[in-house]
Amino acid sequence: MAGGRVVLLRELLGRRHALNAAESMLPPAPGSPAGPSTERRPAQVTSRFVVLLLLALIQFNDVGHDGWQGAGLLAGIVSAVSVLGWALWVLGWGIPWRLSPYLAMIGLLTVGTGGALLTGILTDNVGVSPVFPAMASVVISVRWSALRAAVVVGWFELVLLLSAASQGWHQFTTTGLGYACMLVGMYGLGVGRRSYILRAESAEQLLVETERANHEEAHAAALAERSRIAREIHDVLAHSLAALTVQLEAADALLEAGGDAGVAKAHDYVAKSRRIAREGLIETRRAIAALREDAPPLPELLHALADAYEGDTGAHAEVKISGLPRPLAADAGLTVYRAAQESLTNVRKHAPGALVWIRLVYGDGELELSVSNGAPTSPPTALAESGGGYGLSGLKERAELIGGTLEAGPASTGSTSTDAGPGEGAGAEAGWRVTLRLHG
């Protein structure tokens, strides 16, 4: 949806660029910030002065046709003032100066007023006089607010009608009213164009905000994925390399002690180390598969964990699946698997040889995993000292990230208190229980 919105905004911006030439001619209202449309373009300033020169030549040729005395002299003076106002407007637009907006405003007011006066008093040949108030009306209506522009255009209308009325009723009803209606049309055209430009500017701003939001969303997703990969790497290292280190340290101690029996037992530890390393590779592949969301079904993974536990310890591990198995999201399935794996690792550390019961219940809108163990049947080993003691705490945080809960506590009283530390109490007479609940 975000991509479709960006395409729509880009289409609007394409139409916005078609208005750049007209918008770039507009001086901002006093006190308003100069936007991208007020960029200084010397070539455009030159072209507008050329247009002004052509208009001036036509205007002075028309008003001076009957001589430069009386009404002709007055028309010539007003025409010169209008041309000067046009020049002030172009300079106000083109000069990078803090007073440029005021200079442009004075120029537009002069152009519009002078042109309206000329249009009203000239009876035989108005020439290009109507161009001046028409141009000023459009520019002001586009750049300024509708109310402010209406006041200024109303002033042009008043000057035009009064000057036309001073020349007689016929001049008022023909030239005066006709060109007054033209100024109203110019005002409406400018207001419509202003509305379109504002919509285009809003679309441009929305496009920038949308692209920024998409960038931030992608950045957040990348951080979340990095955290997820980091958790998987931690789990592989914690369950493979830590156990491998313990086995190798035990083999090294036996070799240092010497003796045929010690060497034979050290060989057994090395063989276990080889198997642990091989299982670590399998765990790595499994983590990658889970990250790609193509991991094996969860019941199959739990049975594999139980078989590995029985092969390592010789103790029985029972797996029971209740409810109708259903596919889970990659994060949810991996969290359940890691909870079972960490629980069995803690049993190996703190209750060696204990019986284990793994229960997975597919409920209505809920999934519950329970891993319980009985009392240990073998003395503690060096494995009990390995690890940092943060396995269950990490699993609890992982469960909370996907809206679940993880509880651990003694199985004797049915308590599921989470106050106990990871693995603490696992050697209690009646054993230990870890329960994970996920919703969805």
Coordinates of C-alpha atoms in Angstrom, one line a residue, residues 280-440:
G280 CA 26.3 -28.1 16.5
L281 CA 26.5 -28.1 12.7
I282 CA 23.1 -29.6 12.6
E283 CA 21.8 -27.0 15.0
T284 CA 23.3 -24.3 12.8
R285 CA 21.5 -25.6 9.7
R286 CA 18.3 -25.9 11.7
A287 CA 18.6 -22.2 12.9
I288 CA 19.2 -21.1 9.3
A289 CA 16.2 -23.1 8.2
A290 CA 14.1 -21.5 10.9
L291 CA 15.2 -18.1 9.8
R292 CA 14.1 -19.0 6.3
E293 CA 10.8 -20.2 7.7
D294 CA 11.2 -23.7 6.4
A295 CA 12.0 -25.6 9.6
P296 CA 10.8 -29.2 10.2
P297 CA 7.4 -29.6 12.0
L298 CA 7.6 -28.9 15.7
P299 CA 6.6 -32.4 17.0
E300 CA 9.4 -33.9 14.9
L301 CA 11.9 -31.5 16.5
L302 CA 10.7 -32.3 20.0
H303 CA 11.1 -36.1 19.3
A304 CA 14.6 -35.5 18.0
L305 CA 15.5 -33.6 21.2
A306 CA 14.1 -36.5 23.3
D307 CA 16.0 -39.1 21.3
A308 CA 19.2 -37.1 21.7
Y309 CA 18.6 -36.8 25.5
E310 CA 18.1 -40.6 25.8
G311 CA 21.2 -41.3 23.7
D312 CA 23.4 -39.0 25.9
T313 CA 22.1 -39.9 29.4
G314 CA 20.4 -43.3 29.0
A315 CA 17.4 -41.9 30.8
H316 CA 13.9 -42.0 29.4
A317 CA 12.4 -38.9 27.8
E318 CA 8.7 -39.0 26.9
V319 CA 7.0 -36.7 24.3
K320 CA 3.3 -36.3 24.3
I321 CA 1.4 -34.1 21.7
S322 CA -2.2 -33.1 22.4
G323 CA -4.6 -31.3 20.1
L324 CA -4.4 -30.9 16.4
P325 CA -0.9 -29.8 15.2
R326 CA -0.9 -26.7 13.1
P327 CA 1.8 -24.6 11.4
L328 CA 3.3 -21.9 13.5
A329 CA 5.1 -18.7 12.6
A330 CA 8.9 -19.0 12.4
D331 CA 9.5 -17.0 15.6
A332 CA 6.8 -18.9 17.5
G333 CA 8.1 -22.4 16.4
L334 CA 11.7 -21.5 17.1
T335 CA 10.8 -20.1 20.6
V336 CA 9.1 -23.4 21.5
Y337 CA 12.0 -25.4 20.2
R338 CA 14.6 -23.3 22.1
A339 CA 12.5 -23.6 25.3
A340 CA 12.5 -27.4 25.1
Q341 CA 16.2 -27.5 24.2
E342 CA 17.2 -25.2 27.0
S343 CA 15.1 -27.2 29.5
L344 CA 16.8 -30.4 28.5
T345 CA 20.2 -28.8 28.7
N346 CA 19.4 -27.7 32.3
V347 CA 18.3 -31.2 33.2
R348 CA 21.7 -32.5 31.9
K349 CA 23.5 -29.9 34.0
H350 CA 21.6 -30.0 37.3
A351 CA 19.7 -33.3 37.3
P352 CA 21.8 -35.9 35.4
G353 CA 20.0 -39.1 34.6
A354 CA 16.5 -37.7 35.5
L355 CA 13.4 -38.8 33.7
V356 CA 11.9 -36.1 31.4
W357 CA 8.3 -35.5 30.3
I358 CA 7.7 -33.2 27.3
R359 CA 4.1 -32.1 26.8
L360 CA 3.0 -30.0 23.8
V361 CA -0.7 -28.9 23.8
Y362 CA -2.3 -27.3 20.8
G363 CA -5.3 -25.4 22.3
D364 CA -7.9 -23.1 20.9
G365 CA -5.9 -20.0 20.1
E366 CA -3.1 -21.0 22.5
L367 CA 0.0 -23.3 22.5
E368 CA 1.5 -24.7 25.7
L369 CA 4.8 -26.5 26.1
S370 CA 5.7 -28.1 29.4
V371 CA 9.1 -29.8 30.2
S372 CA 9.3 -31.6 33.5
N373 CA 12.0 -33.7 35.0
G374 CA 12.2 -36.0 38.0
A375 CA 15.0 -36.3 40.6
P376 CA 18.6 -36.9 39.4
T377 CA 19.9 -40.4 39.3
S378 CA 23.6 -39.6 38.8
P379 CA 26.0 -37.4 40.6
P380 CA 26.7 -33.9 39.3
T381 CA 29.3 -33.5 36.6
A382 CA 31.5 -30.7 35.3
L383 CA 28.8 -29.7 33.0
A384 CA 26.9 -28.2 35.9
E385 CA 29.5 -25.4 36.1
S386 CA 29.3 -24.5 32.4
G387 CA 27.1 -21.7 30.9
G388 CA 26.4 -18.3 32.2
G389 CA 23.0 -19.1 33.9
Y390 CA 21.0 -16.8 31.5
G391 CA 19.3 -19.4 29.3
L392 CA 15.8 -19.3 30.7
S393 CA 16.0 -15.5 31.2
G394 CA 16.8 -15.2 27.5
L395 CA 13.9 -17.5 26.6
K396 CA 11.5 -15.5 28.8
E397 CA 12.5 -12.3 26.9
R398 CA 12.1 -14.1 23.6
A399 CA 8.6 -15.3 24.6
E400 CA 7.6 -11.8 25.7
L401 CA 8.7 -10.4 22.3
I402 CA 6.0 -12.5 20.6
G403 CA 3.3 -12.1 23.2
G404 CA 3.9 -15.3 25.3
T405 CA 5.0 -16.2 28.8
L406 CA 7.6 -18.5 30.2
E407 CA 7.4 -19.8 33.8
A408 CA 9.8 -22.1 35.7
G409 CA 9.7 -23.6 39.1
P410 CA 9.7 -26.8 41.3
A411 CA 7.4 -29.5 40.1
S412 CA 6.7 -30.9 43.6
T413 CA 4.0 -28.4 44.6
G414 CA 2.9 -27.5 41.0
S415 CA 4.4 -24.1 41.4
T416 CA 5.3 -22.2 38.3
S417 CA 7.0 -19.3 39.9
T418 CA 9.4 -17.4 37.8
D419 CA 11.3 -16.0 40.7
A420 CA 13.8 -18.9 40.6
G421 CA 16.9 -18.4 38.5
P422 CA 17.7 -20.5 35.4
G423 CA 18.2 -24.1 36.4
E424 CA 18.0 -23.3 40.1
G425 CA 16.2 -26.0 42.0
A426 CA 16.5 -28.5 39.1
G427 CA 18.2 -30.9 41.5
A428 CA 15.3 -30.8 43.9
E429 CA 13.8 -34.1 45.0
A430 CA 10.7 -33.9 43.0
G431 CA 12.3 -32.2 40.0
W432 CA 11.6 -29.0 38.0
R433 CA 9.1 -27.8 35.4
V434 CA 9.4 -25.2 32.6
T435 CA 6.1 -24.0 31.0
L436 CA 5.8 -21.8 27.9
R437 CA 2.5 -20.4 26.7
L438 CA 2.0 -18.7 23.4
H439 CA -1.2 -17.1 22.1
G440 CA -2.4 -17.5 18.5

